[in-house]
XYZ file of N, CA and C in Angstrom:
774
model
N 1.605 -23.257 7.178
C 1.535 -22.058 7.999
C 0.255 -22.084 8.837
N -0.627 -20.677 9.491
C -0.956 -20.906 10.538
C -2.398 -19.703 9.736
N -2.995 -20.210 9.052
C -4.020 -19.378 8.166
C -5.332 -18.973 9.382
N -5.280 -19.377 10.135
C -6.118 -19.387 11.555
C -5.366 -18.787 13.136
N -5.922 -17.716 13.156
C -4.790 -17.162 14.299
C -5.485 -17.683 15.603
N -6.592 -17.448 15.881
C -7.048 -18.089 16.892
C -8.827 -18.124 17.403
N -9.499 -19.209 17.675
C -10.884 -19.276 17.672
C -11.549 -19.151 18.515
N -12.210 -18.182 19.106
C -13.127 -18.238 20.066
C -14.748 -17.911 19.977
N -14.981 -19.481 20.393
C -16.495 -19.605 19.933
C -16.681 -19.325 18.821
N -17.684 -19.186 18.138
C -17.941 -18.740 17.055
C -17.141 -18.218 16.056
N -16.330 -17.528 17.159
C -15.752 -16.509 16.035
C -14.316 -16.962 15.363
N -13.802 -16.964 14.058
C -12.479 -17.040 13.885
C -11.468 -16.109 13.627
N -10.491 -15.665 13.752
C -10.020 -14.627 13.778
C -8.404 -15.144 13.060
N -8.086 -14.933 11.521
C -7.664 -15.171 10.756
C -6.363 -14.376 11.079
N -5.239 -15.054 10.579
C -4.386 -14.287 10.183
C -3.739 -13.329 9.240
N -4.293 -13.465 8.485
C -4.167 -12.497 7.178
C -5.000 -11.212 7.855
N -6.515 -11.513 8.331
C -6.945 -10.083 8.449
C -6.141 -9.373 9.556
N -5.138 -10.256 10.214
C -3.820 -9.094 11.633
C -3.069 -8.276 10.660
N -2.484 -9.432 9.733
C -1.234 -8.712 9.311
C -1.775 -7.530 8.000
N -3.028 -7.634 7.488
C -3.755 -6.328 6.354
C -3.936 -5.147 7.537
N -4.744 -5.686 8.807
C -4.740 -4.084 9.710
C -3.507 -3.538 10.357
N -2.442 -4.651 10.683
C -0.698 -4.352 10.522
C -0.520 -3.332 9.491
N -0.474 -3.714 8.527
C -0.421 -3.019 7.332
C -0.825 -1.867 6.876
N -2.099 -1.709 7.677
C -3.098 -0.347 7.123
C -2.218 0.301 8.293
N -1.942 0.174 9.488
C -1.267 0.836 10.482
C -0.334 1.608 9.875
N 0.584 0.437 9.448
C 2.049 1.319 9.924
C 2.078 2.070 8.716
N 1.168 1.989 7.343
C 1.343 2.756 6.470
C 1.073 4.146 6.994
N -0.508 3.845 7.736
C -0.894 5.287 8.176
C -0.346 6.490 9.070
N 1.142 5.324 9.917
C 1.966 6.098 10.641
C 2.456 6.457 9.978
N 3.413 6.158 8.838
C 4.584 6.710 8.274
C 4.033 7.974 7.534
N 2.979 7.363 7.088
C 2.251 8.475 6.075
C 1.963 10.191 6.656
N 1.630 9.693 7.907
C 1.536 10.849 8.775
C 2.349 11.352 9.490
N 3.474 10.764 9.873
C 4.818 11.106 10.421
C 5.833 11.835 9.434
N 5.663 12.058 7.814
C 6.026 12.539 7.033
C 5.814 13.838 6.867
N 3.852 13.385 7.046
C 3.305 15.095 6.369
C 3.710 15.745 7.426
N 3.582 15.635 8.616
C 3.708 16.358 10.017
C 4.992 17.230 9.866
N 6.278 16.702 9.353
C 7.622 17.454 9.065
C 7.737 18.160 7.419
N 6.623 18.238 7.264
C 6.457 18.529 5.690
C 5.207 19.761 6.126
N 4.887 19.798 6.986
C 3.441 20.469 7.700
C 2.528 20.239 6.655
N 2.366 19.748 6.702
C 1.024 19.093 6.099
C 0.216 18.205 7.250
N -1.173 18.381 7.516
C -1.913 18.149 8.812
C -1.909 16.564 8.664
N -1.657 15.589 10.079
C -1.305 14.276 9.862
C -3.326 14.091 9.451
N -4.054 14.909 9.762
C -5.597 14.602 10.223
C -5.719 14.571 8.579
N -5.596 15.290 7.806
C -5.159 15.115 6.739
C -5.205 13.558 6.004
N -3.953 13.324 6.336
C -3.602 12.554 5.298
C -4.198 10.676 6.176
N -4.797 10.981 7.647
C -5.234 10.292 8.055
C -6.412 10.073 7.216
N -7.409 10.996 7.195
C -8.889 10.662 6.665
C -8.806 10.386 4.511
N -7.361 10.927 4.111
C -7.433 10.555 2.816
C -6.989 8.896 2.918
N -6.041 8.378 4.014
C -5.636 7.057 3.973
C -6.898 6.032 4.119
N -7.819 7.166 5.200
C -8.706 5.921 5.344
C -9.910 5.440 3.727
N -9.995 6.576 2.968
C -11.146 6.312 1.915
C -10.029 5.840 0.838
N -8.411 6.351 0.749
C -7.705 5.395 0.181
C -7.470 3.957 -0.076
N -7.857 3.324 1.728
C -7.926 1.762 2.146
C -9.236 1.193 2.056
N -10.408 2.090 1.576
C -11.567 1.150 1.635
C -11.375 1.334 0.252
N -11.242 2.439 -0.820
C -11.518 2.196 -2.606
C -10.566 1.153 -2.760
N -9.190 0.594 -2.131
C -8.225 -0.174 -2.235
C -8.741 -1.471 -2.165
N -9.407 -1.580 -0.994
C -9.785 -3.279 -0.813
C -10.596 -3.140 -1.746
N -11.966 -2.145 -1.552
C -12.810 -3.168 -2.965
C -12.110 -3.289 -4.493
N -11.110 -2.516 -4.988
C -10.383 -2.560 -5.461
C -9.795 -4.062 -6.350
N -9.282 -4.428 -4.863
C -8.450 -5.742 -4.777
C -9.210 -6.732 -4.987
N -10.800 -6.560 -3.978
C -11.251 -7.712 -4.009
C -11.933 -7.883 -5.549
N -12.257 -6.977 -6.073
C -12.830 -7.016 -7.355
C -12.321 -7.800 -8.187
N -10.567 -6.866 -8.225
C -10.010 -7.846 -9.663
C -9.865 -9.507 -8.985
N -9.291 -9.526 -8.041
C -9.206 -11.263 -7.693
C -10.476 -11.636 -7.695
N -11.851 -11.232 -7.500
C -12.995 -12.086 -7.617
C -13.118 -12.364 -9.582
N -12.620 -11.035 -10.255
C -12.692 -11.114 -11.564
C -11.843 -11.927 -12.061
N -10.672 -12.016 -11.401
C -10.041 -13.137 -12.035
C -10.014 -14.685 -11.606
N -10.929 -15.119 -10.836
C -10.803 -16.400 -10.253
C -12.860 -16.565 -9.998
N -13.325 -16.265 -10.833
C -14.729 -16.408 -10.528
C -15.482 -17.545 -9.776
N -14.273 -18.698 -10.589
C -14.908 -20.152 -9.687
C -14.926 -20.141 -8.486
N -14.245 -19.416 -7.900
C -14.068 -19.855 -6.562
C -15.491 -19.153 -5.565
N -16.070 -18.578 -6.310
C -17.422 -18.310 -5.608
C -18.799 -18.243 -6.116
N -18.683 -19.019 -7.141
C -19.855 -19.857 -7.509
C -20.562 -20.638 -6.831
N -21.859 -19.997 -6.078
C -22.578 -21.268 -5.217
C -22.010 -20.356 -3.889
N -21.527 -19.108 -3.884
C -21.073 -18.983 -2.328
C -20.439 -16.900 -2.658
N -21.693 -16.876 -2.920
C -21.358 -14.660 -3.445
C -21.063 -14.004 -2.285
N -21.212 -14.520 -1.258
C -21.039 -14.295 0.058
C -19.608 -14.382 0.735
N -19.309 -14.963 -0.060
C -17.626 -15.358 0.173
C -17.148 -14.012 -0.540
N -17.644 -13.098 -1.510
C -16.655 -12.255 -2.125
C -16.448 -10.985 -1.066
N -17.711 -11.016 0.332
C -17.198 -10.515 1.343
C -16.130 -10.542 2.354
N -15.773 -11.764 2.326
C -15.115 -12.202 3.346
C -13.434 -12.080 2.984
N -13.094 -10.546 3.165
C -11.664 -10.468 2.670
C -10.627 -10.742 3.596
N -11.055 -10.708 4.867
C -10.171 -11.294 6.291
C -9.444 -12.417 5.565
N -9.792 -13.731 4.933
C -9.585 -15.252 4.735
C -8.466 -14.781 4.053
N -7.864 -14.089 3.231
C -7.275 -13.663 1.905
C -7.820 -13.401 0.514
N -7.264 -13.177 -0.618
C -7.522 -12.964 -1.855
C -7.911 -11.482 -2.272
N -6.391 -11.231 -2.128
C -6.445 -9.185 -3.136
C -5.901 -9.280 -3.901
N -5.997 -8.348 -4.881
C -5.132 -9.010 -6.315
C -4.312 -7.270 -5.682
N -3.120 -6.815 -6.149
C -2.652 -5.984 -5.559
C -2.944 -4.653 -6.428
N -2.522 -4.753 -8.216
C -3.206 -4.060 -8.658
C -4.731 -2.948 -8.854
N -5.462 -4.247 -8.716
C -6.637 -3.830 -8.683
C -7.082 -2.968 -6.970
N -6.135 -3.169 -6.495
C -5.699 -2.443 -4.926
C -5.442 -1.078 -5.129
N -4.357 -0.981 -5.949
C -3.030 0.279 -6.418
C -4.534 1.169 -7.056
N -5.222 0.769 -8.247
C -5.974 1.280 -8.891
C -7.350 1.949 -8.177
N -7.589 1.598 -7.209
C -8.717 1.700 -6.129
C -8.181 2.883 -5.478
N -7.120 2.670 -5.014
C -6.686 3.654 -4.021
C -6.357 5.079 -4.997
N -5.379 4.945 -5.939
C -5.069 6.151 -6.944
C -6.111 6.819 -6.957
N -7.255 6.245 -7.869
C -8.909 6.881 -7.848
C -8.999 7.653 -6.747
N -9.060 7.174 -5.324
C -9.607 8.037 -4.066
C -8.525 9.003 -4.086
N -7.114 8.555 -4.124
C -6.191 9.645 -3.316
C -6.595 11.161 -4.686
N -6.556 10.825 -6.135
C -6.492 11.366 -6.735
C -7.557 12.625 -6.468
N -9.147 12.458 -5.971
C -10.265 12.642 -5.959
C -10.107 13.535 -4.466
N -9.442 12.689 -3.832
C -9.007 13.667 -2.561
C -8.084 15.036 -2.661
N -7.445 14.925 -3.091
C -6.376 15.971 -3.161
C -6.912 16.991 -3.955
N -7.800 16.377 -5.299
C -8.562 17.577 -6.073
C -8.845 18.625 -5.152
N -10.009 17.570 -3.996
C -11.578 18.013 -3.249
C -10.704 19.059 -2.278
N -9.515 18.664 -1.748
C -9.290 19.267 -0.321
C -7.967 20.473 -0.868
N -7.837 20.099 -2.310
C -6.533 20.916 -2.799
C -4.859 21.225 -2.076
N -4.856 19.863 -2.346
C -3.238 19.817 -1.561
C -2.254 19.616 -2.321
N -1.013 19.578 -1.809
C 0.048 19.325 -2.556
C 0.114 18.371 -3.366
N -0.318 18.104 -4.438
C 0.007 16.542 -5.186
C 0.964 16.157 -5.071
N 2.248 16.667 -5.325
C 3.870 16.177 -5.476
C 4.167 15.651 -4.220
N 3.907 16.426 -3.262
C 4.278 16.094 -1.871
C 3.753 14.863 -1.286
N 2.414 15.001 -1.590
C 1.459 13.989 -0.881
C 2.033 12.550 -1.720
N 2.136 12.381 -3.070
C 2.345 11.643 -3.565
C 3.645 10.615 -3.127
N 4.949 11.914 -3.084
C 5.805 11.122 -2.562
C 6.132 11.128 -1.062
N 5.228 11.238 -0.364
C 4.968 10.164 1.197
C 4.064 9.199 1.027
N 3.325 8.802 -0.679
C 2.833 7.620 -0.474
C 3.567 6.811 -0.688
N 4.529 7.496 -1.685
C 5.609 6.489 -2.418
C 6.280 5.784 -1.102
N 6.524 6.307 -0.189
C 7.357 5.918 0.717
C 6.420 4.998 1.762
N 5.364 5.055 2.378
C 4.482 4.531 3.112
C 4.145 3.321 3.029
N 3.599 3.519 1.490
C 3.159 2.508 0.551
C 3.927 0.898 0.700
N 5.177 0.828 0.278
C 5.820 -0.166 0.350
C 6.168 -1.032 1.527
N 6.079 -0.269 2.555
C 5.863 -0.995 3.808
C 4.859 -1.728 4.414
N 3.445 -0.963 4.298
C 2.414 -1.424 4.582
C 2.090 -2.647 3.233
N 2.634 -2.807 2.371
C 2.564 -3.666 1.412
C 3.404 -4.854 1.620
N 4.758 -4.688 2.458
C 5.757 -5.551 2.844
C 4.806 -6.359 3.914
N 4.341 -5.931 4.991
C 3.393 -6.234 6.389
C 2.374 -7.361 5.508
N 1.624 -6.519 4.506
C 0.887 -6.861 4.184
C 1.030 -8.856 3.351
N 2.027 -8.691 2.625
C 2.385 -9.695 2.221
C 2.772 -10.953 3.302
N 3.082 -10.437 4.382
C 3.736 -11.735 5.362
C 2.182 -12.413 5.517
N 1.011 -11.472 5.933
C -0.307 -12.196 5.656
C -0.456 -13.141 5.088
N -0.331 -12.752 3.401
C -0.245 -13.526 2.306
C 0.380 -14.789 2.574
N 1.738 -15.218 3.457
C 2.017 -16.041 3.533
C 1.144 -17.074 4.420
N 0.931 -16.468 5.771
C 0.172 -17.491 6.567
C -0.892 -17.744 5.870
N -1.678 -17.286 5.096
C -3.056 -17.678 4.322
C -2.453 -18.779 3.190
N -1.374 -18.324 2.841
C -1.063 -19.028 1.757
C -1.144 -19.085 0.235
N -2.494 -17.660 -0.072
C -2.520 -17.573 -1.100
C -0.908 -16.750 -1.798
N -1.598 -16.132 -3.126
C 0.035 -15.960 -3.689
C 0.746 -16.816 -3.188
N 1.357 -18.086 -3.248
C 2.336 -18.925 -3.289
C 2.685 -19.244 -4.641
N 4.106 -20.146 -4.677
C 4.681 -19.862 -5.647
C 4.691 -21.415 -6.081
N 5.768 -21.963 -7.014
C 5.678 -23.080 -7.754
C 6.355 -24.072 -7.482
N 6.329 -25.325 -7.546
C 7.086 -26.554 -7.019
C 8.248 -26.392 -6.852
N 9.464 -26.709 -5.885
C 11.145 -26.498 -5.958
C 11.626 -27.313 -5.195
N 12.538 -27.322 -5.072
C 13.230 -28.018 -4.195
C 14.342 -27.726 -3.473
N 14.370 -25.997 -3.281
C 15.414 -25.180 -2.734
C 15.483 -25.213 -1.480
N 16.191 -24.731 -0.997
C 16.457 -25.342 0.645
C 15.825 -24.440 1.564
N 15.247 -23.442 0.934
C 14.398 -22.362 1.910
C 12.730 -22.375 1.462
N 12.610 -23.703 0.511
C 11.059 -23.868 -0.148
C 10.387 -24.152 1.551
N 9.394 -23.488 0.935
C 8.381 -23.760 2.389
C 7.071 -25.093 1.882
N 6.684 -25.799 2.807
C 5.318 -26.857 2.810
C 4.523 -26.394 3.547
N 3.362 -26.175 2.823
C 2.149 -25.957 3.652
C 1.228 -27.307 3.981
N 1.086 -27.544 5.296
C 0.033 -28.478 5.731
C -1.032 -28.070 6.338
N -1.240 -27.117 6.860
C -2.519 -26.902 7.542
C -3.970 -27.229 6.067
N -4.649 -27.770 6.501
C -5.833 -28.089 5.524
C -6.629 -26.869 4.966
N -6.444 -25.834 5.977
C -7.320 -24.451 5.633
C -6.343 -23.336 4.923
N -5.017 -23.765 4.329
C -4.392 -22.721 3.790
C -4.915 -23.046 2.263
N -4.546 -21.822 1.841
C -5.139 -21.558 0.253
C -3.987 -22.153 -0.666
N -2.888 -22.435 -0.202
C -1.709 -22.832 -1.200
C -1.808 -24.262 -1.477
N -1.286 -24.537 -2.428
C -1.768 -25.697 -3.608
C -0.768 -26.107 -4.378
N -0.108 -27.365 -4.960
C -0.320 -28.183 -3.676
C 0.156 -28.677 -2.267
N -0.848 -28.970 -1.491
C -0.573 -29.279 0.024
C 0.270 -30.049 0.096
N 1.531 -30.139 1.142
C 2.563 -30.987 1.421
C 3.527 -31.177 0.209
N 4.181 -30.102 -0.327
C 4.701 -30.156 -1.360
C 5.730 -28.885 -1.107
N 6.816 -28.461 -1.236
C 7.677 -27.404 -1.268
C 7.334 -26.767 -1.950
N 7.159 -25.471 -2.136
C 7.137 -24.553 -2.564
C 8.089 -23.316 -2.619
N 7.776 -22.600 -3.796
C 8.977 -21.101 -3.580
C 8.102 -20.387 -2.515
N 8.808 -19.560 -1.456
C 7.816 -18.473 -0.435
C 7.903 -16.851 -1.514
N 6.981 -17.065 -2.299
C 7.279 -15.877 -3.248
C 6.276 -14.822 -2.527
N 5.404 -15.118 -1.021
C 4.907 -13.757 -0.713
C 5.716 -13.831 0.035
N 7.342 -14.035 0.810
C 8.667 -13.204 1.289
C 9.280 -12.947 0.415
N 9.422 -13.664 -0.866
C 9.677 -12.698 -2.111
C 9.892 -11.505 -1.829
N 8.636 -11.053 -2.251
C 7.662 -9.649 -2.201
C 7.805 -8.785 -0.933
N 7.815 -9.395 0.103
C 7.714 -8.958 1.517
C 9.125 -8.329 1.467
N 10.384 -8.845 1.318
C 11.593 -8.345 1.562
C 11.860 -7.420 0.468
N 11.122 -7.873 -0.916
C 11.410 -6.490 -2.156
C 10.826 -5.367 -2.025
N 9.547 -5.228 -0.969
C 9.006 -4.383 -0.343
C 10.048 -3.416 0.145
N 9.976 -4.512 0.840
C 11.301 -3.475 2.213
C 12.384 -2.790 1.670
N 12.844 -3.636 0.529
C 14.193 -3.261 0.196
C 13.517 -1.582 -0.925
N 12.190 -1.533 -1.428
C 12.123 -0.524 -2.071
C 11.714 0.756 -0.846
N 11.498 -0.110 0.169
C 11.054 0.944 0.903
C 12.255 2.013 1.412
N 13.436 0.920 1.946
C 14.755 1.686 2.420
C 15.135 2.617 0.753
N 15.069 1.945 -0.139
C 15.361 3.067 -1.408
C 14.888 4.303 -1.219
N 13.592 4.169 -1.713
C 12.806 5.286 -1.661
C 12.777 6.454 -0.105
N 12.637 5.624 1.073
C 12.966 6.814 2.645
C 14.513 7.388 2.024
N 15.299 6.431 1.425
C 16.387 7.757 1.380
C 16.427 8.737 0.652
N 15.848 8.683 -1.018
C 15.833 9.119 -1.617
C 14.908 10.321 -1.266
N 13.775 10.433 -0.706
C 12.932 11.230 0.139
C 14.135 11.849 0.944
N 14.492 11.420 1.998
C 14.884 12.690 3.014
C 16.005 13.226 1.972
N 17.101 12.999 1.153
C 17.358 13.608 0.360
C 17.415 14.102 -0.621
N 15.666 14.643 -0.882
C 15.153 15.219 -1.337
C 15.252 15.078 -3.071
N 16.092 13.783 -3.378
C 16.058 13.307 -4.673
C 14.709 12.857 -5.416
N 14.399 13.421 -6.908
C 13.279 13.411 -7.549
C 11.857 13.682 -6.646
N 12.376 14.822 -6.025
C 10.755 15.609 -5.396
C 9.957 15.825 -6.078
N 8.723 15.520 -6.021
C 7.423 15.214 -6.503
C 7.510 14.398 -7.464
N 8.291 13.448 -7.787
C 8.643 12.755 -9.090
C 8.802 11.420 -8.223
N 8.511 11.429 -6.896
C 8.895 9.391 -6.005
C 7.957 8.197 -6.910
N 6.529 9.452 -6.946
C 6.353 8.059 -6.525
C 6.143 7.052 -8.092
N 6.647 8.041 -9.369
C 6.723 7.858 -10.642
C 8.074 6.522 -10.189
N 9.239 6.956 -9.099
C 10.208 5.996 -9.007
C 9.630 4.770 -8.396
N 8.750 4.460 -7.406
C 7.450 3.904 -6.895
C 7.506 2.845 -7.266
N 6.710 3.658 -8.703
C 5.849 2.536 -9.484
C 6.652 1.677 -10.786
N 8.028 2.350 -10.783
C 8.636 1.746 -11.633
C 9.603 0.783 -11.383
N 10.137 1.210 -10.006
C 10.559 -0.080 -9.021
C 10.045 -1.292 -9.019
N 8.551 -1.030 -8.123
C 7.979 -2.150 -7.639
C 7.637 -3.040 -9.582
N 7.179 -2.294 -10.165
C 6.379 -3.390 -11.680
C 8.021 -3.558 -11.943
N 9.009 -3.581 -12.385
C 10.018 -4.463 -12.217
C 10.048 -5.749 -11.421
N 10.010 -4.975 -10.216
C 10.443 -6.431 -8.851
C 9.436 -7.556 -9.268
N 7.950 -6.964 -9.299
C 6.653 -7.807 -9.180
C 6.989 -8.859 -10.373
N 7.491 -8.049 -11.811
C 7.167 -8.751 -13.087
C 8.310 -10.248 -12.668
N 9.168 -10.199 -12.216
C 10.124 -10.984 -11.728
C 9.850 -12.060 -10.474
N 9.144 -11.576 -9.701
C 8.462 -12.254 -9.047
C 7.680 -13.432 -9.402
N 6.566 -12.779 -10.464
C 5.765 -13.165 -10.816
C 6.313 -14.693 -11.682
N 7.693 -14.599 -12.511
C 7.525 -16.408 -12.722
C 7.644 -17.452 -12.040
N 7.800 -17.294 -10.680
C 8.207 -17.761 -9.642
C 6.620 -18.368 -8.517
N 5.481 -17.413 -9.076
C 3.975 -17.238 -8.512
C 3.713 -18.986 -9.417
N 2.653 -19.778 -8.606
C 1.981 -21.223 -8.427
C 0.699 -21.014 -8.561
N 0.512 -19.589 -7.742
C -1.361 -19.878 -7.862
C -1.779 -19.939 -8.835
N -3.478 -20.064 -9.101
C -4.630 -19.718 -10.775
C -4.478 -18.576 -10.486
N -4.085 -17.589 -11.894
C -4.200 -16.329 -11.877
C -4.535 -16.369 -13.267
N -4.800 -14.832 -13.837
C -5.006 -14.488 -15.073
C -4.027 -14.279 -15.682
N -3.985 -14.922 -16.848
C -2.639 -14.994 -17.915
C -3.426 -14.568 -19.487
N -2.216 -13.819 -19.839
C -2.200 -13.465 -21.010
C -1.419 -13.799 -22.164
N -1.887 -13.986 -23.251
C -0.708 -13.940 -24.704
C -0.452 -15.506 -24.635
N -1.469 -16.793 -24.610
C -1.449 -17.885 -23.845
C -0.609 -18.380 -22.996
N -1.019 -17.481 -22.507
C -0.197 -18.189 -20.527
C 1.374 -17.564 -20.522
N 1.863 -16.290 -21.865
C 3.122 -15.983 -21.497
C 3.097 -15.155 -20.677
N 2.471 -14.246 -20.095
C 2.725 -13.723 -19.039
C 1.282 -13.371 -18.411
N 1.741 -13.280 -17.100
C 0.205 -13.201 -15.980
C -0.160 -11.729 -16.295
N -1.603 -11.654 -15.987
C -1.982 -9.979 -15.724
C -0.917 -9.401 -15.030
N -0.493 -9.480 -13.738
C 0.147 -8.829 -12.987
C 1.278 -8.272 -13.531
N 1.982 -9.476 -14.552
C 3.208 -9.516 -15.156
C 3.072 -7.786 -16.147
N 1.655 -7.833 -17.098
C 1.648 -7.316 -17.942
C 1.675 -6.167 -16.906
N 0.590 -5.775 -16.585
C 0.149 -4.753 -15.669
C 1.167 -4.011 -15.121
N 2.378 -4.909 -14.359
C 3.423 -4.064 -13.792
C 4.690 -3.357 -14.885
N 4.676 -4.399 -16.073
C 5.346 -3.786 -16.427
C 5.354 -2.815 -17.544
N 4.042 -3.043 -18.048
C 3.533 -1.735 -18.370
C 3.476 -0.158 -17.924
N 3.256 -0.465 -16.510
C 3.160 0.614 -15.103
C 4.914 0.874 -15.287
N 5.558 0.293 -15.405
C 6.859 0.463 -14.933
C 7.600 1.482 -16.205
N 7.413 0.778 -17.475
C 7.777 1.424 -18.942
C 6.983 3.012 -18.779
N 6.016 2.943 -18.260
C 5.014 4.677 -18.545
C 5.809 5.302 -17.474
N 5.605 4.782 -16.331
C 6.877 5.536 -15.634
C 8.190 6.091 -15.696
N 8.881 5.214 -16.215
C 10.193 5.428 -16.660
C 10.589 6.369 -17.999
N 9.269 6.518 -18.859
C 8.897 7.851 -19.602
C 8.650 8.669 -19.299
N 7.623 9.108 -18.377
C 7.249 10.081 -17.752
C 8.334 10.933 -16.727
N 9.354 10.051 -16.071
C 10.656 10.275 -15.518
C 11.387 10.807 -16.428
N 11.895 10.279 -17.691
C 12.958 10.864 -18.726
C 12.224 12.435 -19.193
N 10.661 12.138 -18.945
C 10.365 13.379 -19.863
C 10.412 14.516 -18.944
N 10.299 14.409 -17.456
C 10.038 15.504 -16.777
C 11.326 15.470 -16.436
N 12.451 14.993 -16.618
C 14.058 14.951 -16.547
C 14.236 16.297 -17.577
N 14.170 16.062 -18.961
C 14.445 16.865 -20.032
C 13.805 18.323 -19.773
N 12.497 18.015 -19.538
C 11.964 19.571 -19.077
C 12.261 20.442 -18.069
N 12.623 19.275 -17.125
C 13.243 20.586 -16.172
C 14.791 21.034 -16.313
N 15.513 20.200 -16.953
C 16.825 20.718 -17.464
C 16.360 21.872 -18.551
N 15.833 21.692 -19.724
C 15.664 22.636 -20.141
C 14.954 23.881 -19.263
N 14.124 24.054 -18.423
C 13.833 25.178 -17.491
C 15.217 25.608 -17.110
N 16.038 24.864 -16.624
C 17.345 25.765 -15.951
C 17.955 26.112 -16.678
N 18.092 26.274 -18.299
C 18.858 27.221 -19.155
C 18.467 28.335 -19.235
């Protein structure tokens, strides 16, 4: 792929960092094109997106620097440089929750509401976000020989190893994105599990991801020796608390309507 979008002088101008401010975009449209028919002020949910997307990256960059330490040993300076790639997505999700959570306290807004236009936002700007992932190359997936395996040759992509087929497991992700995204916009405009999305959200995506994930090539953090990756655990942990928290606020509000 094409981990270098284009160089002038000095400067390089990466592809991953187009398709992450792609990403921060169109989330921030949808996000605000929601509250606006929900009246909720787009200025709003603009200035919570933006301290959402900075606790997010450091977030991201944290856990992937925590989980891959070697790679910046001799070079701490590199744990700035998030344009190149390397977010772990979790440690993203967890960054951002913190702010949005902290926001909504401070400014006292709708939680339910706000929540599920992230649910919906969210997955898109995460879909965008992933095609990044591909031209950089990190998140790539494991040796194959399927007829849609992709080879990376450029010398500056992060995927490993070079000239070798691979699964494209960040279009994986990119299209399971999408596909949760069309779920969830419908389930939103018809008004199915209001204030309860983005509990459907998170129990979606740690499914898709955990599935994904045996299919993932890169060094990542593994658990239970090497049976399943952080991410693996992480999502589907996220996914099981969800899917409780769904049954339980199922039962309670049936019981309210007797």
């Amino acid at each position: 792929m094409h981990p270098v979008l284009v160089k002038i002088g000095p400067l390089t101008f990466h592809t991953y960092g187009l398709f992450v401010a792609g990403a921060i975009l169109a989330a921030v449209w949808m996000g605000s094109r929601l509250a606006k028919a929900r009246g909720i002020s787009p200025e709003k949910v603009m200035d919570l997106t933006f301290y959402a997307v900075l606790a997010g990256l450091a977030g991201a960059r944290l856990f992937y620097v925590l989980l891959n330490p070697s790679l910046f040993r001799g070079d701490w300076l590199g744990i700035l440089r998030v344009w190149e790639g390397g977010l772990v997505f979790y440690g993203g999700f967890i960054g951002a929750l913190t702010a949005v959570l902290v926001y909504i306290r401070r400014h006292r807004l709708a939680g339910g509401t706000i929540f599920d236009i992230l649910a919906v936002a969210a997955p898109l700007g995460h879909a965008i976000g992933r095609i990044g992932c591909f031209f950089a190359g990190c998140c790539h997936g494991k040796v194959c020989d399927l007829p849609w395996a992709v080879t990376f040759t450029d010398p500056m992509t992060l995927a490993h190893p070079v000239g070798v087929p691979l699964h494209p497991t960040q279009l994986y992700e990119a299209f399971a994105n999408l596909l949760i995204f069309a779920l969830l916009s419908a389930l939103y405009h018809r008004k199915k599990f209001a204030n309860r999305l983005f509990l459907v959200y998170v129990m979606v995506y740690g499914i898709a991801r955990a599935i994904i994930e045996i299919f993932r090539g890169d060094p990542r953090g593994f658990l239970f020796d090497g049976m399943l990756s952080t991410s693996q655990a992480l999502g589907l942990t996220a996914a099981t608390v969800a899917a409780l928290l769904l049954v339980v606020l199922h039962i309670r509000n049936k019981r309210a309507d007797r």
